[in-house]
């Protein structure tokens, strides 16, 4: 019989579509199990400041379809210090909160890990909320599917106008350290090339691909560039290519935070809902220090730090596929 009575939930780091669906599931599953739930606004920073409010079933009505996060988010430098974490602990003690569900990315998982190392009496479960898909222990993170669909549709639009003017477009997508968004968006939009942080960019090879396309009278070309690519962002890569390939009219589009917003896809809502409910189940079973994910349709538990440190690597054969298909 669990002695758990009060659970807190927060969203931290870059927001991701589906976080609201996850907050809803955590809240409703907790209430269903007789627990009290508290929403902590502005992530760990809000926790330090005691920005804590009880949530009821109707506090999370009508949010499943909304992007962003009703709990707001933040990146807290203070929480990376022992003093900051102590303040956070004191706030939890004051509110009587015994367990936390942290929805966020690798930085949030690391923070949560540090926190329970110092304060093991607080149970913590991490849920993967980031558009980057760069966490271990899950096939997909909450928000990834929505982000790639948003970016894919944007590139479909760009393709229309690129074709009308025979232009070469460099489209930058998010992913400071990870090329998952670029890879999926590039594959699904028929990009001529995809540049990702995980692979050294070969400008000569890129120019060869463009040259082949030019010779066979391609009317548009799209190069998807992850923001963290080693050759620089889309502007930088476009300038380098332009020097060598002046006959093509080049344009740059930075998709930026458009990819972070918007109504979550069905896939993200289901993922968020399953994980939110599973987090409460895990807490009731006395579990702590783990991140939950879904692998091959099954809920999977991974130690928080391992989930932050180990992510699936980009499948090189998928990058090769782009070369094959853009001949
Ligand atoms: O981690 C999610 C993410 O969207 C990255 O893809 C991107 O590099 C970063 O956040 C942008 O952060 P900010 O919103 O603080 O500019």
Coordinates of C-alpha atoms and ligand atoms in Angstrom, one line a residue:
X1 CA 0.0 0.0 0.0
X2 CA 1.6 3.3 -1.1
X3 CA 1.8 6.2 1.3
X4 CA 1.9 8.6 -1.6
X5 CA -0.6 11.4 -1.4
X6 CA 0.7 14.4 -3.2
X7 CA 2.4 14.5 -6.6
X8 CA 3.8 17.5 -8.4
X9 CA 4.1 17.9 -12.2
X10 CA 6.3 20.3 -14.2
X11 CA 7.5 20.9 -17.7
X12 CA 11.0 22.0 -18.2
X13 CA 13.3 23.1 -21.1
X14 CA 12.1 23.6 -24.7
X15 CA 8.4 23.1 -24.8
X16 CA 7.0 20.5 -27.1
X17 CA 3.5 19.8 -28.6
X18 CA 1.9 17.1 -26.5
X19 CA 3.2 18.4 -23.1
X20 CA -0.4 19.5 -22.3
X21 CA -1.8 16.1 -23.2
X22 CA 0.8 14.7 -20.8
X23 CA -0.1 17.1 -18.0
X24 CA -3.7 16.2 -18.4
X25 CA -3.0 12.4 -18.2
X26 CA -0.8 12.8 -15.1
X27 CA -3.4 14.9 -13.4
X28 CA -6.4 12.8 -14.2
X29 CA -4.6 9.5 -13.5
X30 CA -3.4 10.8 -10.2
X31 CA -6.9 12.0 -9.2
X32 CA -8.4 8.7 -10.3
X33 CA -6.0 7.0 -7.9
X34 CA -6.9 9.2 -5.0
X35 CA -3.9 11.5 -5.1
X36 CA -3.7 15.2 -5.0
X37 CA -1.8 16.8 -7.9
X38 CA 0.1 20.1 -8.0
X39 CA 1.2 21.9 -11.1
X40 CA 4.5 23.6 -10.7
X41 CA 4.8 26.6 -13.1
X42 CA 8.0 27.5 -15.0
X43 CA 9.8 24.2 -14.4
X44 CA 12.5 23.8 -11.8
X45 CA 12.8 27.6 -11.6
X46 CA 9.2 27.9 -10.5
X47 CA 9.8 25.0 -8.1
X48 CA 12.6 27.0 -6.4
X49 CA 10.3 30.0 -6.2
X50 CA 7.3 28.0 -4.9
X51 CA 5.1 28.6 -7.9
X52 CA 2.9 25.6 -7.0
X53 CA -0.8 25.3 -7.6
X54 CA -3.2 22.4 -7.0
X55 CA -4.7 20.9 -10.2
X56 CA -8.2 19.5 -10.3
X57 CA -9.8 17.4 -13.1
X58 CA -11.3 20.4 -14.7
X59 CA -7.9 22.4 -14.5
X60 CA -6.8 20.2 -17.4
X61 CA -10.1 20.3 -19.5
X62 CA -9.7 21.3 -23.1
X63 CA -6.0 21.3 -23.2
X64 CA -5.3 17.9 -24.9
X65 CA -5.3 19.6 -28.3
X66 CA -3.1 22.6 -27.4
X67 CA 0.6 23.1 -28.1
X68 CA 2.9 24.8 -25.6
X69 CA 2.4 24.0 -22.0
X70 CA -0.2 25.4 -19.5
X71 CA 2.5 25.0 -16.8
X72 CA 4.9 27.2 -18.7
X73 CA 8.6 26.3 -19.0
X74 CA 12.0 27.6 -18.2
X75 CA 15.7 26.6 -18.3
X76 CA 16.9 27.1 -14.7
X77 CA 20.6 27.9 -14.1
X78 CA 19.9 28.1 -10.3
X79 CA 18.6 24.5 -10.2
X80 CA 22.1 23.3 -11.5
X81 CA 23.5 24.5 -8.1
X82 CA 23.2 22.6 -4.8
X83 CA 21.8 25.7 -3.2
X84 CA 19.1 25.9 -5.9
X85 CA 18.2 22.3 -5.5
X86 CA 18.0 22.7 -1.7
X87 CA 15.5 25.6 -2.1
X88 CA 13.5 23.4 -4.5
X89 CA 13.5 20.6 -1.9
X90 CA 12.3 23.0 0.8
X91 CA 9.4 24.1 -1.4
X92 CA 8.3 20.5 -1.9
X93 CA 8.6 19.9 1.9
X94 CA 6.5 23.0 2.6
X95 CA 3.8 21.8 0.1
X96 CA 4.0 18.2 1.4
X97 CA 4.7 17.0 -2.2
X98 CA 6.4 13.6 -2.1
X99 CA 6.8 12.9 -5.8
X100 CA 7.5 14.7 -9.0
X101 CA 6.8 14.0 -12.7
X102 CA 9.3 15.9 -14.8
X103 CA 8.4 16.3 -18.5
X104 CA 11.4 17.6 -20.4
X105 CA 14.5 16.8 -22.3
X106 CA 18.0 15.7 -21.4
X107 CA 18.8 18.8 -19.3
X108 CA 15.7 18.2 -17.3
X109 CA 16.6 14.5 -16.8
X110 CA 20.1 15.4 -15.6
X111 CA 18.6 18.0 -13.2
X112 CA 16.1 15.5 -11.9
X113 CA 18.9 12.9 -11.4
X114 CA 21.1 15.4 -9.4
X115 CA 18.0 16.3 -7.4
X116 CA 17.2 12.8 -6.2
X117 CA 20.8 12.0 -5.6
X118 CA 20.7 14.7 -3.0
X119 CA 17.1 14.1 -1.9
X120 CA 16.3 10.5 -2.3
X121 CA 13.1 10.8 -0.2
X122 CA 11.5 12.5 -3.2
X123 CA 10.3 10.1 -5.9
X124 CA 11.0 11.4 -9.4
X125 CA 9.8 10.0 -12.8
X126 CA 11.0 11.6 -16.1
X127 CA 8.9 11.8 -19.2
X128 CA 10.4 12.6 -22.6
X129 CA 9.1 16.0 -23.7
X130 CA 11.3 17.5 -26.5
X131 CA 10.9 17.9 -30.2
X132 CA 14.5 16.8 -30.8
X133 CA 13.9 13.0 -30.2
X134 CA 17.3 12.8 -28.6
X135 CA 16.6 10.8 -25.5
X136 CA 17.3 7.1 -24.8
X137 CA 14.7 4.6 -23.7
X138 CA 12.0 5.6 -26.1
X139 CA 11.3 5.2 -29.8
X140 CA 10.0 8.8 -29.9
X141 CA 9.8 11.8 -27.7
X142 CA 6.6 13.8 -27.1
X143 CA 6.5 16.5 -29.7
X144 CA 8.8 15.0 -32.3
X145 CA 6.0 13.8 -34.5
X146 CA 4.2 17.1 -34.5
X147 CA 7.4 19.0 -35.2
X148 CA 8.4 16.9 -38.1
X149 CA 5.0 17.1 -39.6
X150 CA 4.9 20.9 -39.2
X151 CA 8.4 21.2 -40.9
X152 CA 7.4 18.8 -43.6
X153 CA 4.4 20.8 -44.5
X154 CA 6.4 24.0 -44.5
X155 CA 8.9 22.5 -46.9
X156 CA 6.0 21.3 -49.2
X157 CA 5.0 24.9 -49.4
X158 CA 8.6 26.0 -50.1
X159 CA 8.9 23.4 -52.8
X160 CA 6.0 24.9 -54.7
X161 CA 7.6 28.3 -54.9
X162 CA 11.1 26.9 -55.4
X163 CA 9.8 25.0 -58.4
X164 CA 8.1 28.1 -59.9
X165 CA 11.4 30.0 -59.9
X166 CA 13.8 27.1 -60.4
X167 CA 15.4 28.0 -57.1
X168 CA 17.7 26.2 -54.7
X169 CA 16.5 26.4 -51.1
X170 CA 18.4 25.8 -47.9
X171 CA 15.9 25.1 -45.1
X172 CA 17.1 25.1 -41.6
X173 CA 15.3 23.0 -39.1
X174 CA 15.8 22.7 -35.3
X175 CA 18.3 20.4 -33.7
X176 CA 21.3 21.9 -32.0
X177 CA 22.9 18.6 -31.3
X178 CA 20.7 16.2 -33.0
X179 CA 19.8 15.5 -36.7
X180 CA 16.6 13.5 -36.1
X181 CA 14.3 16.3 -37.2
X182 CA 16.4 17.1 -40.3
X183 CA 16.6 13.4 -41.3
X184 CA 12.9 12.7 -41.0
X185 CA 11.8 16.0 -42.5
X186 CA 14.4 15.7 -45.4
X187 CA 13.3 12.1 -46.2
X188 CA 9.6 13.0 -46.1
X189 CA 9.9 16.1 -48.2
X190 CA 12.2 14.6 -50.9
X191 CA 15.1 16.8 -50.1
X192 CA 18.2 16.5 -52.3
X193 CA 20.5 16.5 -49.3
X194 CA 20.3 16.5 -45.5
X195 CA 23.0 18.0 -43.3
X196 CA 23.1 16.8 -39.7
X197 CA 25.4 17.4 -36.7
X198 CA 26.2 13.7 -36.4
X199 CA 28.0 13.5 -39.8
X200 CA 30.7 15.8 -41.0
X201 CA 29.4 17.8 -43.9
X202 CA 31.1 17.2 -47.2
X203 CA 30.6 20.3 -49.3
X204 CA 32.2 18.8 -52.4
X205 CA 29.7 15.9 -52.3
X206 CA 26.8 18.3 -51.9
X207 CA 28.0 20.3 -54.9
X208 CA 28.2 17.2 -56.9
X209 CA 24.6 16.3 -56.0
X210 CA 23.4 19.7 -57.0
X211 CA 25.4 19.6 -60.2
X212 CA 23.9 16.3 -61.2
X213 CA 20.4 17.7 -60.6
X214 CA 21.3 20.8 -62.6
X215 CA 22.4 18.8 -65.5
X216 CA 19.2 16.8 -65.6
X217 CA 17.2 20.0 -65.4
X218 CA 15.8 19.7 -61.9
X219 CA 13.5 22.7 -61.4
X220 CA 13.9 22.9 -57.6
X221 CA 16.3 21.6 -55.0
X222 CA 15.8 21.5 -51.2
X223 CA 18.7 21.1 -48.8
X224 CA 17.6 20.5 -45.2
X225 CA 20.2 21.8 -42.7
X226 CA 20.0 21.0 -39.0
X227 CA 20.8 24.1 -37.0
X228 CA 23.7 22.4 -35.3
X229 CA 25.4 21.2 -38.5
X230 CA 29.2 21.5 -38.5
X231 CA 29.3 23.5 -41.7
X232 CA 27.2 26.2 -40.1
X233 CA 23.5 27.1 -40.2
X234 CA 21.6 27.3 -43.5
X235 CA 22.8 30.9 -44.3
X236 CA 26.5 29.8 -43.9
X237 CA 26.1 26.7 -46.0
X238 CA 24.1 28.6 -48.7
X239 CA 26.9 31.2 -49.0
X240 CA 29.5 28.5 -49.3
X241 CA 27.6 26.7 -52.0
X242 CA 26.7 29.9 -53.8
X243 CA 30.4 30.7 -54.3
X244 CA 30.8 27.5 -56.3
X245 CA 27.4 27.3 -57.9
X246 CA 26.5 30.8 -59.0
X247 CA 24.1 29.8 -61.8
X248 CA 21.5 28.6 -59.2
X249 CA 19.4 31.2 -57.5
X250 CA 19.7 30.4 -53.8
X251 CA 17.3 31.2 -51.0
X252 CA 17.3 30.4 -47.3
X253 CA 14.4 29.7 -45.0
X254 CA 14.8 29.2 -41.2
X255 CA 11.8 27.4 -39.8
X256 CA 12.8 28.1 -36.2
X257 CA 10.2 28.0 -33.5
X258 CA 7.3 27.4 -35.9
X259 CA 8.4 23.7 -35.3
X260 CA 7.8 23.9 -31.6
X261 CA 4.2 25.1 -31.6
X262 CA 0.9 23.9 -32.9
X263 CA -1.7 21.3 -32.0
X264 CA -0.1 17.9 -31.3
X265 CA -0.6 15.1 -33.8
X266 CA -2.6 12.0 -32.8
X267 CA 0.6 10.1 -32.3
X268 CA 2.0 12.7 -29.9
X269 CA -1.2 12.9 -27.9
X270 CA -1.4 9.1 -27.5
X271 CA 2.2 8.9 -26.5
X272 CA 1.8 11.7 -24.0
X273 CA -1.3 10.2 -22.6
X274 CA 0.1 6.7 -22.2
X275 CA 3.3 8.0 -20.6
X276 CA 1.4 10.4 -18.3
X277 CA -0.8 7.7 -16.9
X278 CA 2.2 5.3 -16.7
X279 CA 4.1 7.8 -14.6
X280 CA 1.5 7.7 -11.9
X281 CA 1.4 3.9 -11.9
X282 CA 5.1 3.8 -11.5
X283 CA 5.0 6.3 -8.6
X284 CA 2.3 4.2 -6.9
X285 CA 4.6 1.2 -7.3
X286 CA 7.3 3.1 -5.4
X287 CA 9.5 3.6 -8.4
X288 CA 11.9 6.5 -8.7
X289 CA 14.9 7.7 -10.7
X290 CA 13.6 6.4 -14.0
X291 CA 12.5 7.9 -17.3
X292 CA 9.6 6.2 -19.0
X293 CA 9.4 5.8 -22.8
X294 CA 7.6 3.6 -25.3
X295 CA 9.7 1.1 -27.3
X296 CA 8.0 -1.3 -29.7
X297 CA 4.6 -0.3 -28.3
X298 CA 5.6 -1.3 -24.7
X299 CA 6.3 1.1 -21.8
X300 CA 10.0 1.0 -21.0
X301 CA 11.8 2.2 -17.9
X302 CA 15.4 3.6 -18.2
X303 CA 17.5 5.1 -15.5
X304 CA 17.3 8.9 -15.8
X305 CA 20.9 9.6 -16.5
X306 CA 21.2 6.7 -19.0
X307 CA 18.1 8.1 -20.8
X308 CA 19.8 11.6 -20.9
X309 CA 23.1 10.2 -22.1
X310 CA 22.3 7.5 -24.6
X311 CA 20.1 8.2 -27.5
X312 CA 19.5 6.3 -30.7
X313 CA 22.1 7.3 -33.3
X314 CA 21.1 8.6 -36.7
X315 CA 20.8 5.6 -39.0
X316 CA 23.4 6.2 -41.7
X317 CA 21.6 4.1 -44.2
X318 CA 18.7 6.6 -44.1
X319 CA 21.1 9.4 -45.0
X320 CA 22.5 7.2 -47.9
X321 CA 18.9 6.7 -49.0
X322 CA 18.7 10.4 -49.7
X323 CA 21.7 10.3 -51.9
X324 CA 20.3 7.3 -53.8
X325 CA 16.9 9.0 -54.3
X326 CA 18.2 12.4 -55.3
X327 CA 20.1 11.2 -58.4
Ligands
LIG1 O1 15.6 21.3 -27.4 C1 14.6 21.7 -28.1 C2 15.0 22.9 -29.0 O2 13.9 23.3 -29.7 C3 16.2 22.7 -29.9 O3 15.9 21.9 -31.1 C4 16.6 24.1 -30.2 O4 18.0 24.1 -30.6 C5 16.4 24.7 -28.9 O5 15.4 24.0 -28.2 C6 16.0 26.2 -29.0 O6 15.9 26.7 -27.7 P1 15.3 28.1 -27.4 O7 13.8 28.0 -27.6 O8 15.7 28.4 -26.0 O9 15.9 29.1 -28.4

